[in-house]
């Protein structure tokens, strides 16, 4: 399986997959998967048959928009978490791409994020965030 044009990036904000895909996360129960697109400032969802379902997000700082999304993770309830690198936050969405909440804000204190890149969810649905700007990993509960 290959989605997109191997070796050829789509023009930024063109809506054509993909413009710098950075991470993929798979729903364990369904096989649906999500792709973060750095230059398109969006997340795209595909079903287990590799068919495009939908995408959400655009460039910006409003809830549901991104300034360079990077990591994607799925919790046990199939919620989708996306690290927003230059937004200094992680955003949580349901399986339909509906914004639920933001986690973190700019800074280096507890509960703050500074260039969050990699993210992961453990078996207790705790969110782990690798931050490039602070050289640390932060853990969030009750997300």
Tab-separated table of C-alpha atoms in Angstrom:
chain	number	residue	atom	x	y	z
A	1	UNK	CA	0.000	0.000	0.000
A	2	UNK	CA	1.152	3.493	-0.820
A	3	UNK	CA	-0.920	6.643	-0.469
A	4	UNK	CA	0.388	9.800	-2.097
A	5	UNK	CA	3.111	10.171	-4.693
A	6	UNK	CA	6.362	8.564	-3.545
A	7	UNK	CA	9.233	11.036	-3.539
A	8	UNK	CA	6.984	13.929	-4.500
A	9	UNK	CA	5.530	16.319	-1.935
A	10	UNK	CA	2.205	17.932	-2.702
A	11	UNK	CA	2.195	21.732	-2.753
A	12	UNK	CA	1.541	23.173	0.701
A	13	UNK	CA	-2.155	23.717	1.463
A	14	UNK	CA	-3.152	22.030	-1.818
A	15	UNK	CA	-5.389	19.429	-0.202
A	16	UNK	CA	-3.576	16.692	-2.093
A	17	UNK	CA	-1.956	14.044	0.092
A	18	UNK	CA	0.661	14.659	1.287
A	19	UNK	CA	2.690	17.740	2.135
A	20	UNK	CA	5.294	16.520	4.623
A	21	UNK	CA	3.482	13.716	6.442
A	22	UNK	CA	5.127	13.319	9.830
A	23	UNK	CA	3.328	10.676	11.834
A	24	UNK	CA	0.710	7.926	11.571
A	25	UNK	CA	-1.482	6.505	14.349
A	26	UNK	CA	-3.831	3.533	14.025
A	27	UNK	CA	-7.059	2.822	15.904
A	28	UNK	CA	-6.381	-0.666	17.292
A	29	UNK	CA	-10.017	-1.813	17.150
A	30	UNK	CA	-10.890	-0.614	13.645
A	31	UNK	CA	-7.658	-0.239	11.687
A	32	UNK	CA	-8.604	3.327	10.742
A	33	UNK	CA	-5.517	5.523	10.654
A	34	UNK	CA	-4.616	9.185	10.913
A	35	UNK	CA	-1.781	11.083	9.251
A	36	UNK	CA	-0.398	14.424	10.460
A	37	UNK	CA	0.625	16.686	7.592
A	38	UNK	CA	3.173	19.290	8.618
A	39	UNK	CA	2.894	21.612	5.610
A	40	UNK	CA	-0.851	21.199	5.033
A	41	UNK	CA	-1.508	21.988	8.711
A	42	UNK	CA	-4.061	19.212	8.972
A	43	UNK	CA	-4.812	15.637	9.977
A	44	UNK	CA	-6.198	13.173	7.441
A	45	UNK	CA	-8.206	10.079	8.358
A	46	UNK	CA	-8.287	6.882	6.287
A	47	UNK	CA	-10.333	3.753	6.898
A	48	UNK	CA	-8.862	0.266	7.206
A	49	UNK	CA	-9.346	-0.213	3.436
A	50	UNK	CA	-6.982	2.752	2.916
A	51	UNK	CA	-9.774	4.977	1.606
A	52	UNK	CA	-9.710	8.661	2.481
A	53	UNK	CA	-12.457	9.521	5.003
A	54	UNK	CA	-11.875	13.166	5.921
A	55	UNK	CA	-9.348	15.737	7.025
A	56	UNK	CA	-9.481	18.630	9.445
A	57	UNK	CA	-7.431	21.639	10.386
A	58	UNK	CA	-5.847	24.517	8.568
A	59	UNK	CA	-3.108	27.005	9.369
A	60	UNK	CA	-3.849	29.022	12.487
A	61	UNK	CA	-3.975	29.186	16.248
A	62	UNK	CA	-7.724	28.775	16.792
A	63	UNK	CA	-8.978	25.557	18.340
A	64	UNK	CA	-8.928	22.818	15.710
A	65	UNK	CA	-6.308	24.567	13.563
A	66	UNK	CA	-2.592	23.873	13.573
A	67	UNK	CA	0.734	25.586	13.223
A	68	UNK	CA	2.726	22.579	12.073
A	69	UNK	CA	1.177	19.399	13.468
A	70	UNK	CA	3.645	16.589	14.090
A	71	UNK	CA	2.710	13.677	16.347
A	72	UNK	CA	-0.546	11.723	16.447
A	73	UNK	CA	-1.706	9.283	19.135
A	74	UNK	CA	-4.941	7.402	19.847
A	75	UNK	CA	-6.286	6.590	23.331
A	76	UNK	CA	-8.400	3.595	24.367
A	77	UNK	CA	-11.598	5.498	23.519
A	78	UNK	CA	-10.327	6.271	20.001
A	79	UNK	CA	-9.787	9.957	20.774
A	80	UNK	CA	-7.158	11.519	18.528
A	81	UNK	CA	-4.346	13.612	20.033
A	82	UNK	CA	-2.200	15.833	17.790
A	83	UNK	CA	0.929	17.749	18.780
A	84	UNK	CA	0.876	21.286	17.388
A	85	UNK	CA	4.560	22.226	17.341
A	86	UNK	CA	4.458	26.001	16.897
A	87	UNK	CA	1.127	26.238	18.726
A	88	UNK	CA	2.924	24.825	21.783
A	89	UNK	CA	0.010	22.549	22.593
A	90	UNK	CA	-1.560	19.157	22.026
A	91	UNK	CA	-5.123	19.104	20.744
A	92	UNK	CA	-7.665	16.367	21.440
A	93	UNK	CA	-10.349	15.391	18.904
A	94	UNK	CA	-12.997	12.711	18.648
A	95	UNK	CA	-12.948	10.166	15.783
A	96	UNK	CA	-14.864	12.607	13.585
A	97	UNK	CA	-12.285	15.361	14.009
A	98	UNK	CA	-14.404	17.437	16.370
A	99	UNK	CA	-12.219	19.507	18.691
A	100	UNK	CA	-12.527	18.543	22.366
A	101	UNK	CA	-9.794	20.430	24.208
A	102	UNK	CA	-6.244	21.696	24.170
A	103	UNK	CA	-3.559	20.435	26.491
A	104	UNK	CA	-0.703	22.724	27.481
A	105	UNK	CA	0.218	26.248	26.561
A	106	UNK	CA	3.447	28.036	25.695
A	107	UNK	CA	6.107	27.847	28.377
A	108	UNK	CA	8.478	25.605	30.280
A	109	UNK	CA	6.630	25.219	33.589
A	110	UNK	CA	4.396	22.369	34.729
A	111	UNK	CA	1.519	21.922	32.314
A	112	UNK	CA	3.220	24.081	29.694
A	113	UNK	CA	4.753	22.949	26.406
A	114	UNK	CA	7.615	24.299	24.354
A	115	UNK	CA	7.767	22.837	20.809
A	116	UNK	CA	5.964	19.527	21.426
A	117	UNK	CA	6.861	16.929	18.809
A	118	UNK	CA	6.477	13.255	19.667
A	119	UNK	CA	3.478	12.046	21.641
A	120	UNK	CA	2.284	8.715	22.980
A	121	UNK	CA	-0.541	7.282	25.060
A	122	UNK	CA	-0.004	4.478	27.580
A	123	UNK	CA	-2.437	1.729	28.630
A	124	UNK	CA	-3.872	4.014	31.334
A	125	UNK	CA	-4.575	6.760	28.757
A	126	UNK	CA	-1.836	9.033	30.092
A	127	UNK	CA	-0.399	11.352	27.452
A	128	UNK	CA	3.382	11.662	27.076
A	129	UNK	CA	4.818	14.622	25.169
A	130	UNK	CA	8.424	14.979	23.979
A	131	UNK	CA	9.388	18.642	23.890
A	132	UNK	CA	12.191	19.838	21.679
A	133	UNK	CA	12.343	23.289	23.278
A	134	UNK	CA	12.872	22.114	26.857
A	135	UNK	CA	14.668	18.811	26.252
A	136	UNK	CA	12.105	16.973	28.382
A	137	UNK	CA	9.141	14.601	28.306
A	138	UNK	CA	5.975	15.691	30.091
A	139	UNK	CA	3.145	13.405	31.221
A	140	UNK	CA	-0.483	14.496	31.413
A	141	UNK	CA	-3.353	12.622	33.084
A	142	UNK	CA	-7.112	13.162	32.845
A	143	UNK	CA	-6.825	14.158	29.222
